[in-house]
XYZ file of N, CA and C in Angstrom:
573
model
N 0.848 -1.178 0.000
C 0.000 0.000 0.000
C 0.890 1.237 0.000
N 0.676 2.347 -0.544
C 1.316 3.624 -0.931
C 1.351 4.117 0.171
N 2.330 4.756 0.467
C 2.359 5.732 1.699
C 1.778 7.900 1.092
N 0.671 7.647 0.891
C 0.026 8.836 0.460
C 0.874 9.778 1.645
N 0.960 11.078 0.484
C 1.460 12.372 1.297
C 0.850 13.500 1.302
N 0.528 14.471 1.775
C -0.627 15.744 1.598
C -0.064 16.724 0.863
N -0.549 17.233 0.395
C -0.258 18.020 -0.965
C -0.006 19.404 0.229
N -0.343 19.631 1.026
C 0.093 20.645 2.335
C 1.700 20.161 2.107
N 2.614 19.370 2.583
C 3.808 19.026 2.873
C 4.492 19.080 1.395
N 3.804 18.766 0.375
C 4.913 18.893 -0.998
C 4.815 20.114 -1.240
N 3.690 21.084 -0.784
C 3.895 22.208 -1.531
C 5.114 23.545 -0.477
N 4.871 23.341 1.169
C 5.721 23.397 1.715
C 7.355 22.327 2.250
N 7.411 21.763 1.309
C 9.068 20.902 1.542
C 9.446 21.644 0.168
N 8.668 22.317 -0.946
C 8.962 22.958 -1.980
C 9.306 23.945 -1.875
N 8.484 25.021 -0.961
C 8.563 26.476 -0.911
C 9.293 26.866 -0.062
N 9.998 26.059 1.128
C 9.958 26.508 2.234
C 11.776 25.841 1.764
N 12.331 24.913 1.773
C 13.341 24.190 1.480
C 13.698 23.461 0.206
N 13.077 23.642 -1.072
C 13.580 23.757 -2.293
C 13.848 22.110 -2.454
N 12.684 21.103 -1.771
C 12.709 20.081 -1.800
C 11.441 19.315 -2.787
N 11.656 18.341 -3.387
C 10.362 17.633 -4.220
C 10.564 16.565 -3.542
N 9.219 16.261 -2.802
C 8.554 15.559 -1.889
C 8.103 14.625 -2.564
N 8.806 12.909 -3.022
C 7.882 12.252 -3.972
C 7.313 11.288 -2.950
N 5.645 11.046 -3.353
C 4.672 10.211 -3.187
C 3.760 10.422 -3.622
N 2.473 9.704 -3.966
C 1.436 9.544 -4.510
C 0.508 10.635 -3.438
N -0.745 11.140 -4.135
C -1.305 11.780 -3.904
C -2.478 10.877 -3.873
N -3.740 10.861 -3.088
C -4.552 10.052 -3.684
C -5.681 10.976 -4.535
N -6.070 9.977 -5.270
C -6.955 10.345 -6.598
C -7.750 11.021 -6.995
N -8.484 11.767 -7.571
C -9.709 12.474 -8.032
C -11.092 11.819 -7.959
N -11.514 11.324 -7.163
C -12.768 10.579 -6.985
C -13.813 11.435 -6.985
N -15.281 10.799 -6.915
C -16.076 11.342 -7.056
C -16.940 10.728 -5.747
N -18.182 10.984 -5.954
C -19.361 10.427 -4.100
C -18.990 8.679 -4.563
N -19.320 7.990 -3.906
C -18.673 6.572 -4.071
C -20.031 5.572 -4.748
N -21.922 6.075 -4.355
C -22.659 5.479 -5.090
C -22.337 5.601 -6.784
N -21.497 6.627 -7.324
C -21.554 6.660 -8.996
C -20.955 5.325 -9.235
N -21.564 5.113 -10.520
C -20.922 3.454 -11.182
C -20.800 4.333 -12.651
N -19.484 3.323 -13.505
C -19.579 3.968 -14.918
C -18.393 5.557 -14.212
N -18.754 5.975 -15.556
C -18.090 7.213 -15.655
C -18.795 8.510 -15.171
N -17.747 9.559 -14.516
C -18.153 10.638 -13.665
C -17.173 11.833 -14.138
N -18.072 12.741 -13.796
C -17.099 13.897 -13.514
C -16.209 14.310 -11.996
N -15.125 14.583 -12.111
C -14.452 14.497 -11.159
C -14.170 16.122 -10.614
N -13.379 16.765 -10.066
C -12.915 18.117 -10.088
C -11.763 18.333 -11.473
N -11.495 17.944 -11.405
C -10.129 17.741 -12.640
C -11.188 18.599 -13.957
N -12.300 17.971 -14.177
C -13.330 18.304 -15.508
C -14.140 19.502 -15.290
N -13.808 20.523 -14.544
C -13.667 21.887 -14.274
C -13.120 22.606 -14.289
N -13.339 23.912 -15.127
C -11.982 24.850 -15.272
C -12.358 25.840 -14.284
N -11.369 26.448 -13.725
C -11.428 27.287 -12.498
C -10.397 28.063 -12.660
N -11.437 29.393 -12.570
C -10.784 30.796 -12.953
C -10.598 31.386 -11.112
N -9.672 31.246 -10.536
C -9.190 31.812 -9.476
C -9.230 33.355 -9.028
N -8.646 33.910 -9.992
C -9.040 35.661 -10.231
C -10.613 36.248 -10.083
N -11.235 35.381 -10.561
C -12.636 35.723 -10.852
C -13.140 34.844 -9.922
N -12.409 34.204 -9.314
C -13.657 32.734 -8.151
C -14.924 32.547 -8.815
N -14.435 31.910 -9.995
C -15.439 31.501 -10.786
C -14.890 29.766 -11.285
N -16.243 29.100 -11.576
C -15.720 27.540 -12.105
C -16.819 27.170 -13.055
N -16.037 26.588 -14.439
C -16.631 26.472 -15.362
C -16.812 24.691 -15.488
N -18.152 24.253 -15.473
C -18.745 22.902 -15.376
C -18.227 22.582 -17.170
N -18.135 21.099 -17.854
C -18.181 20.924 -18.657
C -19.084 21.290 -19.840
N -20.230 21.469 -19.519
C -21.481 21.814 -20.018
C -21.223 23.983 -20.311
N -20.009 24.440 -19.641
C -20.275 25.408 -20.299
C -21.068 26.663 -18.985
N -21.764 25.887 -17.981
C -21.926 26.823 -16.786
C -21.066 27.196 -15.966
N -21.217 28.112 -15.728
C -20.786 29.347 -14.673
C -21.364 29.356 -13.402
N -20.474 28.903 -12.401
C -20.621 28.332 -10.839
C -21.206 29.971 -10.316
N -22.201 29.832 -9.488
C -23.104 30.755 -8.684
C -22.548 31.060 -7.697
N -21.452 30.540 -6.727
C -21.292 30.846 -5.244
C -19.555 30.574 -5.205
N -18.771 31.201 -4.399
C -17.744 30.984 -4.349
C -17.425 31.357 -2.893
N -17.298 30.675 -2.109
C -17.375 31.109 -0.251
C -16.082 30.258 -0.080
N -15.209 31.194 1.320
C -14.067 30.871 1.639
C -14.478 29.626 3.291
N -13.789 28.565 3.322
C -14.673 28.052 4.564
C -12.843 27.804 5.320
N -13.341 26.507 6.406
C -11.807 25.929 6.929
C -12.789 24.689 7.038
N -11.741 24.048 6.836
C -12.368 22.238 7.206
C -12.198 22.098 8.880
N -12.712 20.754 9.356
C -12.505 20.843 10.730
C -10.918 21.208 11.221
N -9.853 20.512 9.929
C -8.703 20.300 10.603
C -7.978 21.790 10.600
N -9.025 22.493 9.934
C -8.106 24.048 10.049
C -7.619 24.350 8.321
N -7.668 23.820 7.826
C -7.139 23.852 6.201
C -8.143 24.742 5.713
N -8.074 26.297 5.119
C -9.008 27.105 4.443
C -8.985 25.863 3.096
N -10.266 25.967 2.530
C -11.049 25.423 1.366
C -11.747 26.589 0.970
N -12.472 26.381 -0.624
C -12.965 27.487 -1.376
C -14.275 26.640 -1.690
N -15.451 26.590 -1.010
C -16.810 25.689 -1.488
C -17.520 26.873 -2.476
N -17.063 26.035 -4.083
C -17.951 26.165 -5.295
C -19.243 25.905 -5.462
N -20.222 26.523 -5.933
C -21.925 25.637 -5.582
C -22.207 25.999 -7.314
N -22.831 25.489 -8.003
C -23.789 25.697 -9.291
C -25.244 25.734 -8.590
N -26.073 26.559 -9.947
C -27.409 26.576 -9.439
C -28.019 25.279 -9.624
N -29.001 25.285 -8.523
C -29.702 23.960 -8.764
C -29.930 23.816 -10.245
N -31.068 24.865 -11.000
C -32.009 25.347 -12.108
C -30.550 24.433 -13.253
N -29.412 24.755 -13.106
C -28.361 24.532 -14.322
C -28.160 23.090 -14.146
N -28.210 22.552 -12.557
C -27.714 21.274 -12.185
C -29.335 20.345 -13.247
N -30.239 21.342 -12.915
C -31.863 20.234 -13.702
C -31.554 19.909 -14.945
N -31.601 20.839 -15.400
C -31.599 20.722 -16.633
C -30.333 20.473 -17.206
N -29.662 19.935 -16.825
C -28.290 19.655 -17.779
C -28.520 18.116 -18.277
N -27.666 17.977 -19.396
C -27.998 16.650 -20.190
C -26.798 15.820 -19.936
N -26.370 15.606 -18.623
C -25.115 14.725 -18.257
C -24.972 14.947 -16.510
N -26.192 15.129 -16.083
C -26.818 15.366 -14.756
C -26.098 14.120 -14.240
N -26.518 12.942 -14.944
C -26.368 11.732 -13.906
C -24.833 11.373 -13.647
N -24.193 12.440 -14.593
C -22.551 11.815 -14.650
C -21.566 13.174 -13.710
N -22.438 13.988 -13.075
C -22.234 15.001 -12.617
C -22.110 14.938 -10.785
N -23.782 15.054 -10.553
C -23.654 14.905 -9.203
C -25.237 14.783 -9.067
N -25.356 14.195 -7.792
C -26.746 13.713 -7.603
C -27.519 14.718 -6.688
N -27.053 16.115 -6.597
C -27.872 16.690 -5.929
C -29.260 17.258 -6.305
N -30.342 17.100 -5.666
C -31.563 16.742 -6.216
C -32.370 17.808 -6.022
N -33.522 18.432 -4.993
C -33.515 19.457 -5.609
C -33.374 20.226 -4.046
N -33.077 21.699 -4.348
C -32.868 22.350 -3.287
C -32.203 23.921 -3.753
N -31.236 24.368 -2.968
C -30.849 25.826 -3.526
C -29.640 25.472 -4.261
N -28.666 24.235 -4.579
C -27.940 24.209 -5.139
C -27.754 22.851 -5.579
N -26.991 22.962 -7.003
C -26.527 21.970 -7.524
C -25.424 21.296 -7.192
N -24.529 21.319 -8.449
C -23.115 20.643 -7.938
C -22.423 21.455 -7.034
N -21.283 20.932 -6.460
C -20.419 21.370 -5.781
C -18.749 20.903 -5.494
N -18.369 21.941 -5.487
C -16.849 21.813 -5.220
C -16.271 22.437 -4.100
N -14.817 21.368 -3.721
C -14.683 21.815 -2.491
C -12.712 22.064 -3.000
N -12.437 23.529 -2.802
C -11.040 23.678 -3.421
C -10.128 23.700 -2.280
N -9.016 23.233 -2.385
C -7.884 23.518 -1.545
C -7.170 25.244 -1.951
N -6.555 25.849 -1.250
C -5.834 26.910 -1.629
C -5.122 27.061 -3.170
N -4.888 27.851 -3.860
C -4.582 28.103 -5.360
C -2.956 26.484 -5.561
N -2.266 27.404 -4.608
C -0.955 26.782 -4.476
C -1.065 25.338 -4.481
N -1.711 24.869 -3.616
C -2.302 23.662 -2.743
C -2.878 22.890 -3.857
N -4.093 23.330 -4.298
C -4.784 22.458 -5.303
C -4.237 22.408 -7.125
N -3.217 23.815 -7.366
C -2.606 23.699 -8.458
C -1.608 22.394 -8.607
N -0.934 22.059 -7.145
C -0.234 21.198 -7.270
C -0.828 20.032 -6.809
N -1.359 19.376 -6.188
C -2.336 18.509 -6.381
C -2.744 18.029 -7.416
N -3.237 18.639 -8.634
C -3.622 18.430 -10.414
C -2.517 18.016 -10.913
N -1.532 18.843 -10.521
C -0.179 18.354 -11.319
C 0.360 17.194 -10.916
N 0.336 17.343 -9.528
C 1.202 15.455 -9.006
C -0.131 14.527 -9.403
N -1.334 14.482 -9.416
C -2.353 13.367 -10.134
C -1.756 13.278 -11.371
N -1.292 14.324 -12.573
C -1.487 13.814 -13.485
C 0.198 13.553 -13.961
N 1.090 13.729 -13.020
C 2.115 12.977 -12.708
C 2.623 12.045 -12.830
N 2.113 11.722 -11.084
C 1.742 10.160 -11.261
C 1.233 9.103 -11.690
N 1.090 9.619 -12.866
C 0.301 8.623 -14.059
C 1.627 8.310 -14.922
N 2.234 8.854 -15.304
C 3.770 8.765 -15.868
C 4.210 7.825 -15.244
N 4.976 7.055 -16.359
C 5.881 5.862 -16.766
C 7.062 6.017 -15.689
N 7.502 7.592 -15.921
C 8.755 8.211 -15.449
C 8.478 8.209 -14.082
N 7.047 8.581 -13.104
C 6.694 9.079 -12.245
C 7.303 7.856 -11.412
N 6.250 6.355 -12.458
C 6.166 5.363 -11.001
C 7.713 4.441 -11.441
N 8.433 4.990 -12.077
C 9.997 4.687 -11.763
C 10.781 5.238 -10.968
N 10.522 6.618 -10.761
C 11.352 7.156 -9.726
C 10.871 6.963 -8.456
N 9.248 6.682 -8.062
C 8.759 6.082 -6.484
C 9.206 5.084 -6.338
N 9.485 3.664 -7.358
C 10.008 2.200 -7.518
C 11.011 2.599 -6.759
N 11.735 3.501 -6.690
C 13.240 3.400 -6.024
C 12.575 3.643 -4.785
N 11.823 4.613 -4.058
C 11.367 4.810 -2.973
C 10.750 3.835 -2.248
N 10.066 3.181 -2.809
C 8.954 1.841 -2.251
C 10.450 0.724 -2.002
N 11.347 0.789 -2.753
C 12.676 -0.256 -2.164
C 13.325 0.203 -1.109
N 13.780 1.209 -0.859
C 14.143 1.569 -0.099
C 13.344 1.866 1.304
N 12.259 2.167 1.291
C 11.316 1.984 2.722
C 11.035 0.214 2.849
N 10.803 -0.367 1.893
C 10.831 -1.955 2.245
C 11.597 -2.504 2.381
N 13.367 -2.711 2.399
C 14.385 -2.769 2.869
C 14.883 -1.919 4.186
N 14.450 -0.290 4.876
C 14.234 -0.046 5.606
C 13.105 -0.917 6.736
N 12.347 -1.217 6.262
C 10.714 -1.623 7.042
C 11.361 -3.076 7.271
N 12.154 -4.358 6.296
C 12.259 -5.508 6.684
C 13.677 -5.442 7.886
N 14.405 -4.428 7.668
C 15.832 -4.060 8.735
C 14.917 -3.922 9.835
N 14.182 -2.573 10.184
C 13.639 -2.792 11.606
C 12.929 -4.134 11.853
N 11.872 -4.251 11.293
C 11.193 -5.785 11.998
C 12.173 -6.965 12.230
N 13.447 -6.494 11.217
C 14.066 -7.926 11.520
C 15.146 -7.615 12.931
N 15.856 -6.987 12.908
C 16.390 -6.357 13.958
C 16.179 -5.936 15.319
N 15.133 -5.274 15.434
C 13.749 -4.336 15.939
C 14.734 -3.303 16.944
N 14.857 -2.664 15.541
C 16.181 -1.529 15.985
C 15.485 -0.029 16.605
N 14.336 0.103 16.464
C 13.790 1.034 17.100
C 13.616 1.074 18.583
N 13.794 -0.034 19.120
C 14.397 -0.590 20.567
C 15.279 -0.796 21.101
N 15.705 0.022 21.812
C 17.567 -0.712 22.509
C 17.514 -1.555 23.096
N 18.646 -2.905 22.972
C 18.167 -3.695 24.106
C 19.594 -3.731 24.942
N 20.081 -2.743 24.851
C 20.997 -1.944 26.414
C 20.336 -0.659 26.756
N 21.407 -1.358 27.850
C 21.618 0.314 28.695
C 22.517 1.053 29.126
N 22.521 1.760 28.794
C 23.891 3.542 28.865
C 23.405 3.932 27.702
N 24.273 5.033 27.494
C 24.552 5.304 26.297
C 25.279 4.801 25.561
N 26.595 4.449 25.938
C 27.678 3.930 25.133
C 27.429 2.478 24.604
N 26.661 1.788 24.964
C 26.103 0.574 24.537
C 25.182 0.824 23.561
N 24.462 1.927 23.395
C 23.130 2.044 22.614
C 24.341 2.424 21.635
N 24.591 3.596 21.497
C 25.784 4.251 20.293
C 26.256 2.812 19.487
N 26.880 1.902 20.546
C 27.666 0.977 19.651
C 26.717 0.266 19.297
N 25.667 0.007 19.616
C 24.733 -1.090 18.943
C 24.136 -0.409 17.874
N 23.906 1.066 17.966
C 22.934 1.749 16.650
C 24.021 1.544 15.283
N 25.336 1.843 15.767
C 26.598 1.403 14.614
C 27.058 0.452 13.722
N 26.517 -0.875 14.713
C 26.674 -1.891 14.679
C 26.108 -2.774 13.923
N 24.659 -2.469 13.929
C 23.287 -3.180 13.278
C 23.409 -2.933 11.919
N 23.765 -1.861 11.569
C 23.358 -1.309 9.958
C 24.558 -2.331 9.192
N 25.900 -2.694 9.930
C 26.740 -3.249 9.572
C 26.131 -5.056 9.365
N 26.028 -4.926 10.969
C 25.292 -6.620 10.789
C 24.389 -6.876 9.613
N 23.443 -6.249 9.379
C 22.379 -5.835 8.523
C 23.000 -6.101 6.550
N 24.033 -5.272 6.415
C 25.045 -5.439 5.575
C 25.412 -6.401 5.344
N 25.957 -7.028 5.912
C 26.666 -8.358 5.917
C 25.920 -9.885 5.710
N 24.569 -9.698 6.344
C 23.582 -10.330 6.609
C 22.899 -10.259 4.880
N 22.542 -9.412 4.253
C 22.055 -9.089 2.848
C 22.944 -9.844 1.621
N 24.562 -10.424 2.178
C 25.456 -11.098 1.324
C 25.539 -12.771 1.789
N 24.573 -13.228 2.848
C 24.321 -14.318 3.406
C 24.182 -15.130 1.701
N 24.669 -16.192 1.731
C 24.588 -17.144 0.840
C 23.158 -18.398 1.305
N 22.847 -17.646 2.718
C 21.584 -18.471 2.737
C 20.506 -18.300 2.342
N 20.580 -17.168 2.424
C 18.873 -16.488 1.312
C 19.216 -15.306 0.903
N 19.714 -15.061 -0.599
C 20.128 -14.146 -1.507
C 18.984 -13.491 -1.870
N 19.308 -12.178 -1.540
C 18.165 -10.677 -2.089
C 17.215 -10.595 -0.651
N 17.722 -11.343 0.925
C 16.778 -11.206 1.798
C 17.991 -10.957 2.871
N 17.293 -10.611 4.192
C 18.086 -10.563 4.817
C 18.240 -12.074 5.681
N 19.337 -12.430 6.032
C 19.554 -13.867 6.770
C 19.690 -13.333 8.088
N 19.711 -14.601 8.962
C 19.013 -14.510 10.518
C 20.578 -14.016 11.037
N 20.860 -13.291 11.640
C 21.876 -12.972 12.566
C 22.460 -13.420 12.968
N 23.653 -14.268 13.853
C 23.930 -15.330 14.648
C 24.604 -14.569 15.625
C-alpha cells in the first residue's frame, strides 16, 4: 500500500526548502454510489481571479465562499445553481444533488495547494513518475524488513555507550547479513 502524502507538505518541503517531496497523492474521486463514468474536479476549469468555475457543459458556478475544514485547512466551497444542475444533459454523470438551492459542488484547496495537487495526479500517471517512487517503495521496504528484523527502534541496552555501539553496529550486521549465501536478495538470521 502507498504511503500517500498531503499536498500541504509537498507544496511546503517545496517552498519553504527547495525540496520535491515524492509520493502519490490520492486520486480524483467522485461520491462513491456513482458506477460507470463521472465527472471528477479535474473536468472543471477554475478561474481563481474571478472565483469563478466552469462545469463541462459550459456553466458558470453561482457561489464561491471561503470556509476551513474541521482540521483548520481554508477550502474554497464552489456551488452551481440547482435550475443549471436540472436541466443539464449529463446530470447523472455530474452529481446527484436533487432538488434544493444548489446543484453541484466543489470543495477547493488553496490556489498553491490544489494547483499542485492536479499536477502530481497527473504525474503520477507517468511511466517516469512510477519509476522514480520504484526506487522509494525499495528503499522503505528494505528499511521496514531491517527494523522488523532487527527491531532496531528498541535498545536492548543500557547507557549510552552501549546504545551508540549497537545503533553502529546493526546497519553493519544488517550489511553483511544481505550477502548471506543463505537467502540471496533477503536478509539472513543474525547469529
Amino acid at each position: 500500500m502507498p504511503g500517500y502524502v498531503t499536498v500541504a507538505h509537498i507544496v511546503a518541503a517545496r517552498d519553504a526548502h527547495g525540496i520535491e517531496l515524492l509520493g502519490p497523492v490520492g486520486l480524483d474521486t467522485c461520491h462513491e454510489s456513482y458506477e460507470g463514468e463521472h465527472f471528477t474536479q479535474s473536468a472543471f476549469t477554475i478561474d481563481w481571479e474571478a472565483k469563478k468555475a466552469v462545469c463541462t457543459q459550459g456553466k458558470i458556478s453561482a457561489s464561491w465562499s471561503g470556509q476551513r475544514k474541521s482540521s483548520g485547512t481554508p477550502v474554497s466551497r464552489v456551488h452551481f445553481t440547482a435550475q443549471d444542475c436540472a436541466a443539464c444533459p449529463v446530470r447523472d454523470k455530474c452529481t446527484k444533488a436533487a432538488n434544493g438551492k444548489w446543484g453541484r459542488s466543489l470543495i477547493l484547496l488553496p490556489q498553491d495547494q490544489q494547483t499542485a495537487l492536479e499536477d502530481r495526479r497527473r504525474e503520477q500517471l507517468t511511466d517516469q513518475w512510477q519509476q522514480r517512487y520504484n526506487i522509494r517503495a525499495g528503499v522503505e521496504g528494505a528499511i521496514s524488513q531491517a527494523v522488523r528484523h532487527t527491531r532496531i527502534r528498541r535498545t536492548r541496552c543500557t547507557g549510552l555507550p552501549k546504545t551508540r555501539l549497537g545503533r553502529r553496529t546493526t546497519p553493519a550486521g544488517l550489511r553483511i547479513s544481505q550477502r548471506s549465501p543463505e537467502r540471496p536478495g533477503s536478509l539472513a538470521r543474525i547469529r
